[in-house]
Coordinates of C-alpha atoms in Angstrom, one line a residue:
Chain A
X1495 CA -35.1 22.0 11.2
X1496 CA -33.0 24.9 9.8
X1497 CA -31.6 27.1 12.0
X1498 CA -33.8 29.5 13.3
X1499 CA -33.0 33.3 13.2
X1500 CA -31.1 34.1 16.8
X1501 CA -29.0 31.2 15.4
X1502 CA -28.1 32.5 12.4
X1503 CA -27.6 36.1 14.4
X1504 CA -25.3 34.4 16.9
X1505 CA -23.5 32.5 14.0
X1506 CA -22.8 35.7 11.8
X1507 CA -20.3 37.2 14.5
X1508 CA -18.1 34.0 13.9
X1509 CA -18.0 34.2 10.3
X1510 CA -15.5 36.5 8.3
X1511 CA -16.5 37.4 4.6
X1512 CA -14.8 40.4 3.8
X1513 CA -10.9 40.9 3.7
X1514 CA -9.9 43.1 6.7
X1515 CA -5.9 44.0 7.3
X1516 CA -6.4 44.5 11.0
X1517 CA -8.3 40.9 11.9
X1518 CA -7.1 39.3 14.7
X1519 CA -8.4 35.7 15.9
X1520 CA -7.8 37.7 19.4
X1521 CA -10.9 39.3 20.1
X1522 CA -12.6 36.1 19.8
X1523 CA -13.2 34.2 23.2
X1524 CA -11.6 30.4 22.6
X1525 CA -14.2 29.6 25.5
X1526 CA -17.8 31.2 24.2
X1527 CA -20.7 29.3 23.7
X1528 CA -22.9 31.3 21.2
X1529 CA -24.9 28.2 20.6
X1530 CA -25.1 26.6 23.6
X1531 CA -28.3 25.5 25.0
X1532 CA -27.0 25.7 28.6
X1533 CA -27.1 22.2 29.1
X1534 CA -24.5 20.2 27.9
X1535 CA -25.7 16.8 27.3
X1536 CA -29.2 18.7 25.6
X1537 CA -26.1 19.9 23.3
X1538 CA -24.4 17.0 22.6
X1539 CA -27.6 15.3 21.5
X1540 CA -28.1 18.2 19.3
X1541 CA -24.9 17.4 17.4
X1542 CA -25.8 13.5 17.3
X1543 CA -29.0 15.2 15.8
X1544 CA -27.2 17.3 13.6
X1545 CA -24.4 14.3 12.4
X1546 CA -27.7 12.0 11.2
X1547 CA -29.1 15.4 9.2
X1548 CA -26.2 15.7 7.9
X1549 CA -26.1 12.0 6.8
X1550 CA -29.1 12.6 4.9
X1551 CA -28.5 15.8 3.5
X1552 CA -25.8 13.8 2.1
X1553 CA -27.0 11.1 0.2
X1554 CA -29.2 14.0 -1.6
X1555 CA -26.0 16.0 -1.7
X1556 CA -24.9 13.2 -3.6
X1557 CA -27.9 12.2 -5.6
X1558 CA -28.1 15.6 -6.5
X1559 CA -24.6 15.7 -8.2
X1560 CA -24.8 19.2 -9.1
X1561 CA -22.6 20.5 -6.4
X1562 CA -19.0 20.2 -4.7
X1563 CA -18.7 20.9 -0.7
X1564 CA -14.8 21.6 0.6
X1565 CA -14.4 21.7 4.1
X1566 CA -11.5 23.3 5.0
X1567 CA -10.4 23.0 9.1
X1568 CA -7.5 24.8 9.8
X1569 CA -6.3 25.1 13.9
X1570 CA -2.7 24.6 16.2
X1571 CA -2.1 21.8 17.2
X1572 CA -4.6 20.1 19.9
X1573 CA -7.3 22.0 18.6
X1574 CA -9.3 19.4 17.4
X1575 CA -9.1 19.0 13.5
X1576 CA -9.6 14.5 13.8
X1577 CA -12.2 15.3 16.3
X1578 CA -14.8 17.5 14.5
X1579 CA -14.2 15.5 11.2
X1580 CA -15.5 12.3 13.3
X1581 CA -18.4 14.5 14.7
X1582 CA -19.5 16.0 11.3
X1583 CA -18.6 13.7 8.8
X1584 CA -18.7 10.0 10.7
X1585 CA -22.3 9.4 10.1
X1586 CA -21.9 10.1 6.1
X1587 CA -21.6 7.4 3.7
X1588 CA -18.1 7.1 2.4
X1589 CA -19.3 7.2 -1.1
X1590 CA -19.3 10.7 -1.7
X1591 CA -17.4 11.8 1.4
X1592 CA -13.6 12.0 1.6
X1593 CA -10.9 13.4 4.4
X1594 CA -7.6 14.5 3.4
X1595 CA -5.1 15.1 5.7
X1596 CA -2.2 17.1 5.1
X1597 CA 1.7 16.5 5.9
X1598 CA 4.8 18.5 5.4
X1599 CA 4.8 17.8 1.2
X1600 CA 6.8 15.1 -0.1
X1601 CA 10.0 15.8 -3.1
X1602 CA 7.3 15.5 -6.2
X1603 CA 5.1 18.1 -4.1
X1604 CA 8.1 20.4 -3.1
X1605 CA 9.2 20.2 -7.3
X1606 CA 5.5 21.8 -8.0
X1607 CA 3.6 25.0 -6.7
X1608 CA 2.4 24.6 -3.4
X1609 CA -1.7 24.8 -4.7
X1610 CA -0.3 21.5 -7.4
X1611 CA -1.2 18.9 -4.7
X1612 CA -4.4 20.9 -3.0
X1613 CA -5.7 21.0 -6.5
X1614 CA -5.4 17.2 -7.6
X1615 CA -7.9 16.7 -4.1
X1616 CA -10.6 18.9 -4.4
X1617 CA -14.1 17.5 -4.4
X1618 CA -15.7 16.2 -7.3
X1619 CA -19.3 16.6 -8.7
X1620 CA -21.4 15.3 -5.9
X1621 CA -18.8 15.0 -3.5
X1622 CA -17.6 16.4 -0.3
X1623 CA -14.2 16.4 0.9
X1624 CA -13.1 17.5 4.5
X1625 CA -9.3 18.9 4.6
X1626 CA -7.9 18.4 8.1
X1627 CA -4.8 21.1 7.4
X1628 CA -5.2 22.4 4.0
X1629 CA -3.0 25.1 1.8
X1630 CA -3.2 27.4 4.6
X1631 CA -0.1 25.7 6.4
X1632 CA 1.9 26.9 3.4
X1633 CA 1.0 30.3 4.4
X1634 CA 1.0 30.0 8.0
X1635 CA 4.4 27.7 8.5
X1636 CA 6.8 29.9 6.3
X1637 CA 5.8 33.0 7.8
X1638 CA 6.0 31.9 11.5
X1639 CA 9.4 29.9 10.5
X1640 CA 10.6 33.1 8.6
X1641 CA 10.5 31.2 4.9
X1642 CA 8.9 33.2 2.8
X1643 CA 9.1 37.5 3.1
X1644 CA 6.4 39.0 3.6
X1645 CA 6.1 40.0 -0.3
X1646 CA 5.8 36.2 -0.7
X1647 CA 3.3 36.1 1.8
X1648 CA 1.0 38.4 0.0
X1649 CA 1.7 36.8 -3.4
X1650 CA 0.6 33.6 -1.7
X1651 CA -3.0 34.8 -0.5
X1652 CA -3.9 36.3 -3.7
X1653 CA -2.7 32.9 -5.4
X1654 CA -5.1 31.2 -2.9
X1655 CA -7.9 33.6 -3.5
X1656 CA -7.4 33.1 -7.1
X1657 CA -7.6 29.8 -6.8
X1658 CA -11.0 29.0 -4.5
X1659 CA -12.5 32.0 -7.2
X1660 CA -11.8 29.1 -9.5
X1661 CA -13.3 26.9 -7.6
X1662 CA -16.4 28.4 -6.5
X1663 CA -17.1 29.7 -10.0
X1664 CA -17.0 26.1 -11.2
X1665 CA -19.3 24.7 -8.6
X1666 CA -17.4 24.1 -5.0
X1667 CA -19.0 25.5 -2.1
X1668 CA -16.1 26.2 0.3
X1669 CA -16.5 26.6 3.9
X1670 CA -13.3 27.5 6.3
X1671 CA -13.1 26.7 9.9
X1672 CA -10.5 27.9 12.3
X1673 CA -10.8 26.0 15.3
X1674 CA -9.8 29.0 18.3
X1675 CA -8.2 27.0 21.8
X1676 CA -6.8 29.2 24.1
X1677 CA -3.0 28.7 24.9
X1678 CA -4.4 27.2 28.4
X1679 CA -6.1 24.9 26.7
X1680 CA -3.7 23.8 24.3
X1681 CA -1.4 23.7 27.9
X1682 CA -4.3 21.1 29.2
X1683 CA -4.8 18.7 26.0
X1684 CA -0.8 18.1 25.2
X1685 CA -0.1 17.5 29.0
X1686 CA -2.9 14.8 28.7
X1687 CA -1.4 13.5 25.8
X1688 CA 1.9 13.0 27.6
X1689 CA 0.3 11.6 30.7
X1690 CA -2.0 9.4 29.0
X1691 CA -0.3 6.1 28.0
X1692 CA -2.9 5.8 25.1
X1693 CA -3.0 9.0 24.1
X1694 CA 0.9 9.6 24.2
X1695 CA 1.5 8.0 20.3
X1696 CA -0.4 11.7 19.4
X1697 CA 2.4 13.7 21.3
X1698 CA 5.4 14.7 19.4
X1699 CA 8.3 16.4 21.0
X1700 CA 8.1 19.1 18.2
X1701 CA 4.9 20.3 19.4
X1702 CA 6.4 21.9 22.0
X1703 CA 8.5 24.1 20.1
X1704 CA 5.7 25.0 18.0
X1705 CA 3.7 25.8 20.8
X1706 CA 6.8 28.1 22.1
X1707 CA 5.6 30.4 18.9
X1708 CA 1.8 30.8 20.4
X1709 CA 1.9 34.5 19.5
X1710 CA 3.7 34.0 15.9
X1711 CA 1.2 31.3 14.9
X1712 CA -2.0 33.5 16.3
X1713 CA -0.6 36.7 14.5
X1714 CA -0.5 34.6 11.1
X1715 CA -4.0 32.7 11.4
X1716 CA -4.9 36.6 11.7
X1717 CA -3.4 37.9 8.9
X1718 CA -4.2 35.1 6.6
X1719 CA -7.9 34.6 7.7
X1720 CA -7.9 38.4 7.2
X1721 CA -7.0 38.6 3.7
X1722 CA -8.3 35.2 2.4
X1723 CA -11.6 35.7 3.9
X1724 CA -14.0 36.6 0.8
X1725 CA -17.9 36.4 0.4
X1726 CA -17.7 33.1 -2.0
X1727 CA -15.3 31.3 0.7
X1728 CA -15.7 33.0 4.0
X1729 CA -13.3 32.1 7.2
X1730 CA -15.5 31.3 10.2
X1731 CA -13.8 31.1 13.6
X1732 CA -15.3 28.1 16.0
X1733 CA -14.6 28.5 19.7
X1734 CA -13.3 25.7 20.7
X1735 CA -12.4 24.8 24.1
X1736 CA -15.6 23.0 24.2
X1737 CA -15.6 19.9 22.1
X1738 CA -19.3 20.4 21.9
X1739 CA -19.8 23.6 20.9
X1740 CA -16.9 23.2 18.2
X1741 CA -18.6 20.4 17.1
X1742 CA -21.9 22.0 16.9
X1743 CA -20.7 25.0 15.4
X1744 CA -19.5 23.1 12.5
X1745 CA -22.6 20.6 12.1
X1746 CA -24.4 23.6 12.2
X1747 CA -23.1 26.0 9.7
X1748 CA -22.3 22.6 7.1
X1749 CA -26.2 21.8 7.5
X1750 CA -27.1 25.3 7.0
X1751 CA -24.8 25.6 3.8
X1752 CA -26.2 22.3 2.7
X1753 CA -30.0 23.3 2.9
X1754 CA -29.6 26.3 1.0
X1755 CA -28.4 24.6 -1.9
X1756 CA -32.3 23.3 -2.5
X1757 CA -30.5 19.7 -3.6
X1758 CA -32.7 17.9 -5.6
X1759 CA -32.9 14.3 -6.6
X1760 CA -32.9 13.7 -10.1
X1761 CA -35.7 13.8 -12.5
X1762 CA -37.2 10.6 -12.2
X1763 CA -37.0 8.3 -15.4
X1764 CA -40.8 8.0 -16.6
X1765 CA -40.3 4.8 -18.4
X1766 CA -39.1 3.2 -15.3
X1767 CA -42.9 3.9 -14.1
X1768 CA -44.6 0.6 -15.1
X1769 CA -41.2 -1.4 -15.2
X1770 CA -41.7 -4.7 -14.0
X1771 CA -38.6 -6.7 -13.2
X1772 CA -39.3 -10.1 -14.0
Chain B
X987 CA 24.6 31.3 -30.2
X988 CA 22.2 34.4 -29.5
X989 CA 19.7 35.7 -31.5
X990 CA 21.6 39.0 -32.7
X991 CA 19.3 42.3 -32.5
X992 CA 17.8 42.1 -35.9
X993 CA 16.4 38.7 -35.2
X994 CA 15.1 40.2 -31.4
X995 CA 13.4 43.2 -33.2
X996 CA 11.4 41.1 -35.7
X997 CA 9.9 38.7 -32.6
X998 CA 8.7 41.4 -30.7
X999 CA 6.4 41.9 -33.7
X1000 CA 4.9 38.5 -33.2
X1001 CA 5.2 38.5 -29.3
X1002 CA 1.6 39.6 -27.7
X1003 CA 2.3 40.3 -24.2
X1004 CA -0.1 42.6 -22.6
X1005 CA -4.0 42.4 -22.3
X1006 CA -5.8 44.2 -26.0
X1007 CA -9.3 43.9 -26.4
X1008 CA -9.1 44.9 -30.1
X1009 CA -6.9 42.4 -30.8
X1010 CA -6.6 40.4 -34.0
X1011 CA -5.2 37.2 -35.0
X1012 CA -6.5 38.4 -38.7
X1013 CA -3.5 41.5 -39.3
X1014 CA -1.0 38.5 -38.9
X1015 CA 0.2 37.1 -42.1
X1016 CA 0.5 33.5 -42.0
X1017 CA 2.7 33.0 -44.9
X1018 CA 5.5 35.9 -43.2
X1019 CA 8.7 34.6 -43.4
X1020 CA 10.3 37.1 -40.4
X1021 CA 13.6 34.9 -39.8
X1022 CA 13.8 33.4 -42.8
X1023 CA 17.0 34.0 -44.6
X1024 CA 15.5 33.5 -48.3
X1025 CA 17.5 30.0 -48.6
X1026 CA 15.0 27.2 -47.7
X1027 CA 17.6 24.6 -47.3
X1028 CA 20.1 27.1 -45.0
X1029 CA 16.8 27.7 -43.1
X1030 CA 16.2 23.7 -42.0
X1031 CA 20.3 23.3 -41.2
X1032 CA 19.3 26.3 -38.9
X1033 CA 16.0 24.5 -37.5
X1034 CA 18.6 21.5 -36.8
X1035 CA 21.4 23.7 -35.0
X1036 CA 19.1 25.1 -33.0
X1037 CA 17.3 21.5 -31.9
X1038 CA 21.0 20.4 -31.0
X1039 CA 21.2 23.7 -29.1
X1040 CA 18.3 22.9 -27.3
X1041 CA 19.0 18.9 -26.3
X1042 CA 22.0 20.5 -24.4
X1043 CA 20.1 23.8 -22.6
X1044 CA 17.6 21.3 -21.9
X1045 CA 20.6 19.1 -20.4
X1046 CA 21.8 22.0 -18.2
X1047 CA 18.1 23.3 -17.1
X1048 CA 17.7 19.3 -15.9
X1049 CA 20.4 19.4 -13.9
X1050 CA 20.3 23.2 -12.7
X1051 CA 17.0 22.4 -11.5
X1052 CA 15.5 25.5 -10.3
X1053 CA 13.0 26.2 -13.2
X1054 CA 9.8 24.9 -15.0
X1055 CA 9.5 25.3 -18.2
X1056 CA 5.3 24.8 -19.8
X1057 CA 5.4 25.2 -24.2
X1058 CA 1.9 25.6 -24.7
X1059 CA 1.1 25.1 -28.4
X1060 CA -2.6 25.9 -30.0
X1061 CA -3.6 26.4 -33.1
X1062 CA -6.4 25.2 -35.6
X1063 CA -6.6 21.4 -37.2
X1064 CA -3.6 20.9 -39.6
X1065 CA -1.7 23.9 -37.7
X1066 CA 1.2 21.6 -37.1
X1067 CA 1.3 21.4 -33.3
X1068 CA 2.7 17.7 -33.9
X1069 CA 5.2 18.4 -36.2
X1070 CA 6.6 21.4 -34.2
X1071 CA 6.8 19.6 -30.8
X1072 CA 9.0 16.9 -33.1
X1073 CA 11.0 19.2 -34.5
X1074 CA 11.7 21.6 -31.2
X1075 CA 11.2 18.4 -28.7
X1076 CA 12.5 15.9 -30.5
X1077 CA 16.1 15.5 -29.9
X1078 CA 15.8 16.6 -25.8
X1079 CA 16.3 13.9 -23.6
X1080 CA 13.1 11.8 -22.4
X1081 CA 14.5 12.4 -19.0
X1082 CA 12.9 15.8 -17.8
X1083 CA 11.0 16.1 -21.1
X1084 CA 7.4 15.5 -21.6
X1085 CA 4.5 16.6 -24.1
X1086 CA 1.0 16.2 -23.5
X1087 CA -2.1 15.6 -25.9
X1088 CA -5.0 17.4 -24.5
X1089 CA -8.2 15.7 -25.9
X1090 CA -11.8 16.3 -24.9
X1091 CA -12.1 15.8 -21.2
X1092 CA -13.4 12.5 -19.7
X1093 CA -16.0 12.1 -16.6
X1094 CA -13.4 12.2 -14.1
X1095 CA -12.1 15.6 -15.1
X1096 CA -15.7 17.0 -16.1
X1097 CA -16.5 16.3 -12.7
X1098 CA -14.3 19.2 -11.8
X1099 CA -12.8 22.4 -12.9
X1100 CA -11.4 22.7 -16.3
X1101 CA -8.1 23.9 -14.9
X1102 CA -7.9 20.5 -12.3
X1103 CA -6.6 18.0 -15.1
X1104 CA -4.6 20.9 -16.5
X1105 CA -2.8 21.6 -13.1
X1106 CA -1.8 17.6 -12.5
X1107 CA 0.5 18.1 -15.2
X1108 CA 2.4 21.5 -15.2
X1109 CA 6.1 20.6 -15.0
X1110 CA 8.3 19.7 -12.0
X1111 CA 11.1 21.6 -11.1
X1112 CA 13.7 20.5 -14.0
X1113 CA 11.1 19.6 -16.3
X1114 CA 10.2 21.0 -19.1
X1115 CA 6.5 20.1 -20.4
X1116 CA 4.8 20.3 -23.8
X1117 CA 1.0 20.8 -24.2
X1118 CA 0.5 19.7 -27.5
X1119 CA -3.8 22.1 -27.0
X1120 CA -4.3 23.0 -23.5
X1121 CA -6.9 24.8 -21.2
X1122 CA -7.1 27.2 -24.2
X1123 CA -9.8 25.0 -25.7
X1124 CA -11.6 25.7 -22.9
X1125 CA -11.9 28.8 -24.4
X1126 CA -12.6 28.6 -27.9
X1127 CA -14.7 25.5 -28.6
X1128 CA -17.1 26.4 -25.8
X1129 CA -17.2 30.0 -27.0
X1130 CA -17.6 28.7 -30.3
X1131 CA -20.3 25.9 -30.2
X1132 CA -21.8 28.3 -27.9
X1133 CA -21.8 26.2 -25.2
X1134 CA -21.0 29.5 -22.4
X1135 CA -21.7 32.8 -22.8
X1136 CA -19.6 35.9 -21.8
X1137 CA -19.8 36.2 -19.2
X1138 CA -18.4 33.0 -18.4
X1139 CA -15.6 33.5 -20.8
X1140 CA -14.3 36.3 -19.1
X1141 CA -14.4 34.7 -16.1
X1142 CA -12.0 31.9 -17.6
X1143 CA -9.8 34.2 -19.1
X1144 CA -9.4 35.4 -15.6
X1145 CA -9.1 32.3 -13.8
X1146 CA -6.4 30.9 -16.7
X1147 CA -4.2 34.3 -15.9
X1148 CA -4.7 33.9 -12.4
X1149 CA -3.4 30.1 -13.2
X1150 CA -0.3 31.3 -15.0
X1151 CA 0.5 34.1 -12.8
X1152 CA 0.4 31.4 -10.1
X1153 CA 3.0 29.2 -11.9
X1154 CA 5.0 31.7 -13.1
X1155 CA 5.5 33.1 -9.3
X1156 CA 6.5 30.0 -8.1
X1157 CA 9.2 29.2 -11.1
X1158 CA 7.5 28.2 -14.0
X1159 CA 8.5 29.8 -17.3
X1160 CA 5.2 29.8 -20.3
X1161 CA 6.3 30.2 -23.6
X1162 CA 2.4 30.0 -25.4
X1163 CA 2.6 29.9 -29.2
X1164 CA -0.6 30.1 -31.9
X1165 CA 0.4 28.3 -35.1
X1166 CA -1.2 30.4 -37.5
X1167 CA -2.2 29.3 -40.9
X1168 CA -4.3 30.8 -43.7
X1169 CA -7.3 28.9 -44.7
X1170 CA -6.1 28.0 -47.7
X1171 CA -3.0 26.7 -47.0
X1172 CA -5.9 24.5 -44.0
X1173 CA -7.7 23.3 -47.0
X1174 CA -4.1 21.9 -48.9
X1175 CA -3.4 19.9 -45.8
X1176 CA -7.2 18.8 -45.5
X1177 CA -6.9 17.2 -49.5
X1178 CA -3.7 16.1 -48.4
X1179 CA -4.6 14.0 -45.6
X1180 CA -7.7 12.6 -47.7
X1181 CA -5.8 11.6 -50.7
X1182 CA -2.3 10.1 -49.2
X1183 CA -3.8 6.6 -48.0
X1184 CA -0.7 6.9 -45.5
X1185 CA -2.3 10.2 -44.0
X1186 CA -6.0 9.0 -44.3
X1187 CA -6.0 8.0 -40.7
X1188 CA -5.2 11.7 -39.7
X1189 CA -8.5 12.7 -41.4
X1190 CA -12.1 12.7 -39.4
X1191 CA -14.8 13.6 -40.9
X1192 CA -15.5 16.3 -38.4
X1193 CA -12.6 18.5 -39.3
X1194 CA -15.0 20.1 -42.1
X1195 CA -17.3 21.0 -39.8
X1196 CA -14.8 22.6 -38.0
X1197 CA -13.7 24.3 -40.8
X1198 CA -16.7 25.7 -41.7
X1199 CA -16.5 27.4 -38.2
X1200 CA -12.9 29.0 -39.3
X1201 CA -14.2 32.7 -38.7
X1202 CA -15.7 31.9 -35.2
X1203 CA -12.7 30.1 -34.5
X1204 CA -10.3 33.3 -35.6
X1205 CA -12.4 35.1 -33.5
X1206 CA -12.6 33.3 -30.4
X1207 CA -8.4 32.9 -30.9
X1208 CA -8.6 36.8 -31.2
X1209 CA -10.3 37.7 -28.4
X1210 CA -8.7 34.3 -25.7
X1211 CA -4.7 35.5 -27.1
X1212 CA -6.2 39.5 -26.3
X1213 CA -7.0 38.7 -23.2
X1214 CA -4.9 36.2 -22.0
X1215 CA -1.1 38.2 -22.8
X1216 CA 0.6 38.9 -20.4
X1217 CA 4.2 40.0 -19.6
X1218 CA 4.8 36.8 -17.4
X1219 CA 2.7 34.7 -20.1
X1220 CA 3.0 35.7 -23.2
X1221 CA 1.7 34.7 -26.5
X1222 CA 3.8 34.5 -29.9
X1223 CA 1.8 34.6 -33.2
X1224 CA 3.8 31.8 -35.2
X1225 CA 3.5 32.4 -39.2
X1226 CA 3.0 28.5 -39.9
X1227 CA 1.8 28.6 -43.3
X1228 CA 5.8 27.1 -43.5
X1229 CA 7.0 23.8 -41.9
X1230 CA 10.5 25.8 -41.7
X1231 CA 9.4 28.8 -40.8
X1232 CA 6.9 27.6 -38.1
X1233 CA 9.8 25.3 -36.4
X1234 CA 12.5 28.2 -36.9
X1235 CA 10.4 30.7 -35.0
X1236 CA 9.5 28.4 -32.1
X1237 CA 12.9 26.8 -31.9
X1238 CA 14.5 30.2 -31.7
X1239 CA 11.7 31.5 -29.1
X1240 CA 12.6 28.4 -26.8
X1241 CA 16.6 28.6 -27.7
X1242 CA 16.4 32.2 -26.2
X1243 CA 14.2 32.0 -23.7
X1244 CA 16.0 29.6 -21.8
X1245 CA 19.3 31.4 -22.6
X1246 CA 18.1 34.0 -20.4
X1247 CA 17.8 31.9 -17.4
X1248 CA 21.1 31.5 -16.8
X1249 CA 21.3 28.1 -16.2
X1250 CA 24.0 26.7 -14.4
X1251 CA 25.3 23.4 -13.7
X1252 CA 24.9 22.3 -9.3
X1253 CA 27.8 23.7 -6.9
X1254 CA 30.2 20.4 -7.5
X1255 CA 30.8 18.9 -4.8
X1256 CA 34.2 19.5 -3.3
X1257 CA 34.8 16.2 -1.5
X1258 CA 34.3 14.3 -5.1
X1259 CA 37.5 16.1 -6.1
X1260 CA 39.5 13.8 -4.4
X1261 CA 37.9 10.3 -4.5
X1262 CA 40.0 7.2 -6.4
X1263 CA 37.0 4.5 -7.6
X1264 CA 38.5 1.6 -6.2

């Protein structure tokens, strides 16, 4: 089942292709459902649906070896980054499938460019890999913390459009997800983690503070999204307040990507025909 | 010791350093002697000076520590990529010195981009890195055996200046140099290495079919070095028909290069001043 036509409608408003100075992540509602059934639990079936597709389209993806997939998910904290990688990716095999997730670099990293270490982890031939973080923290962190001028900044997003040109020109499909919370939201999920004995490991006292730049951190997903967002490696911004509509978003728009790539398995070896294994 | 102004004024005629379509590698004479001083003897004492010179600017850019430093050498079979990176290299410390043999990729790195092996070993801050080939090959042997068309080889020259530009915004100096020899002087070293049984094992028997490519090969130098100058990455033509000339020109383009930087030793520390070993 691709998706059918008010799907793709409803999914092209969330997707940014085109470099735009005045985006803002702002005039998108955290809390829309644009492809929600109504029902919830009809919708949460419909990404267990979507997680086993996607486990198939997979193994083909695989098969196929033709094609790389980067999955980029970038959001503040809380947003939900471990969550949708579990709902999208869990079902695949780990052959072919690989999460990063990204720290604050280490000294060797720091001693390079800041693309040095994104680069050594893109996907291979046949493979997927799903970044939780990704090279956008190094144009999102600096700017909010005041690191980097804003001549830097600019220097930085054409070095990271440069580099996914590379990229897609030499076979990687990328797809960019911005998971959108609201600040209330963000208010409800860290509280849980504080008052949830097995959740509180998850809660670090910095997040606060990072959380005091809401507006700082919402004004630089804008301005990067808005001039990294290009036709070969479009931005698309997942409402995400509900788990399951995040989560369906995502499965939806990674199935659809993978179904127009019209994998193939490999020719079939003709001598294996009348092979008997004795 | 500087290069005085007469020695600055006949590099510049070997330094390509801004994009030329009509360029040629062809109006370059590969036996010119442009810093020679006449004397062969007085020119290798100079080769030596200056490889001193560089073991102790490559001493202080270690321990300065705020720049990268990539030699790229190309240049056709028998150029003498070897010999320079011995006679410019060779006396540098290990520590924060490395060279790199670039040999056809292997299924690891086919599986990706051309550029991914390349970036995993640009130089760390304080390092200073020798690619003894490079991505350039990536140029001319495809272009050459015909293996991409133009289209594609424009979009490489683009990526690999977008590559550079990246590096070289984020601290890394490229000093790219194309040992240029006639045919002739090819064929010499060719015999040579056939007839010294010492050599012999230098000598593959695909080197003549190589050869017999040598006008495809000055052209597809002529068009990558055309399009690939630029002021933050430029090229230098090296005359290489002469051992001593070759290494005088490099070693001088290095010496000066890193002159420039004005390197500096850290801030001491002002607490040391003080402290008795006990």
């Amino acid at each position: 089942m691709a998706s059918n036509d008010r799907t793709a409608k409803a999914l092209r408003k969330w997707r940014v292709d085109a470099a735009d100075a005045a985006f803002s992540v702002e005039s998108f509602d955290p809390g829309a459902k644009p492809l929600g059934s109504g029902n919830k639990s009809a919708d949460k079936a419909r990404v267990e649906a979507l997680a086993a597709e996607l486990d198939e389209l997979q193994n083909l993806f695989y098969a196929d070896g033709r094609h790389k997939l980067l999955v980029v998910l970038q959001g503040i904290d809380t947003s939900g980054k471990d969550g949708t990688l579990r709902a999208v990716f869990g079902r695949m095999s780990p052959i072919g499938v690989r999460t990063v997730a990204w720290r604050a670099p280490n000294e060797a990293e720091r001693a390079r460019d800041y693309l040095w270490r994104i680069h050594a982890q893109v996907p291979a031939a046949g493979e997927i890999v799903g970044f939780n973080r990704s090279h956008y923290e190094d144009v999102l962190v600096p700017v909010v913390e005041g690191w980097i001028d804003e001549h830097t900044a600019r220097q930085r997003y054409a070095h990271i459009n440069d580099f996914e040109r590379l990229l897609c020109e030499t076979g990687t499909v990328i797809l960019k997800f911005m998971l959108h919370i609201s600040k209330d939201e963000q208010r409800r999920r860290l509280q849980e983690r504080i008052d949830d004995p097995a959740k509180r490991w998850k809660f670090k006292r910095e997040d606060i503070g990072v959380r005091a730049k809401w507006d700082l951190y919402q004004a630089a997903y804008s301005h990067a999204i808005g001039a990294t967002a290009t036709k070969h490696s479009p931005w698309h911004i997942v409402p995400a307040d509900s788990k399951t509509q995040r989560n369906l978003m995502v499965a939806t728009v990674v199935r659809d990507t993978m179904r127009r790539l019209d994998l193939q398995f490999p020719d079939e070896d003709a001598s294996l025909r009348d092979l008997k294994v004795s």
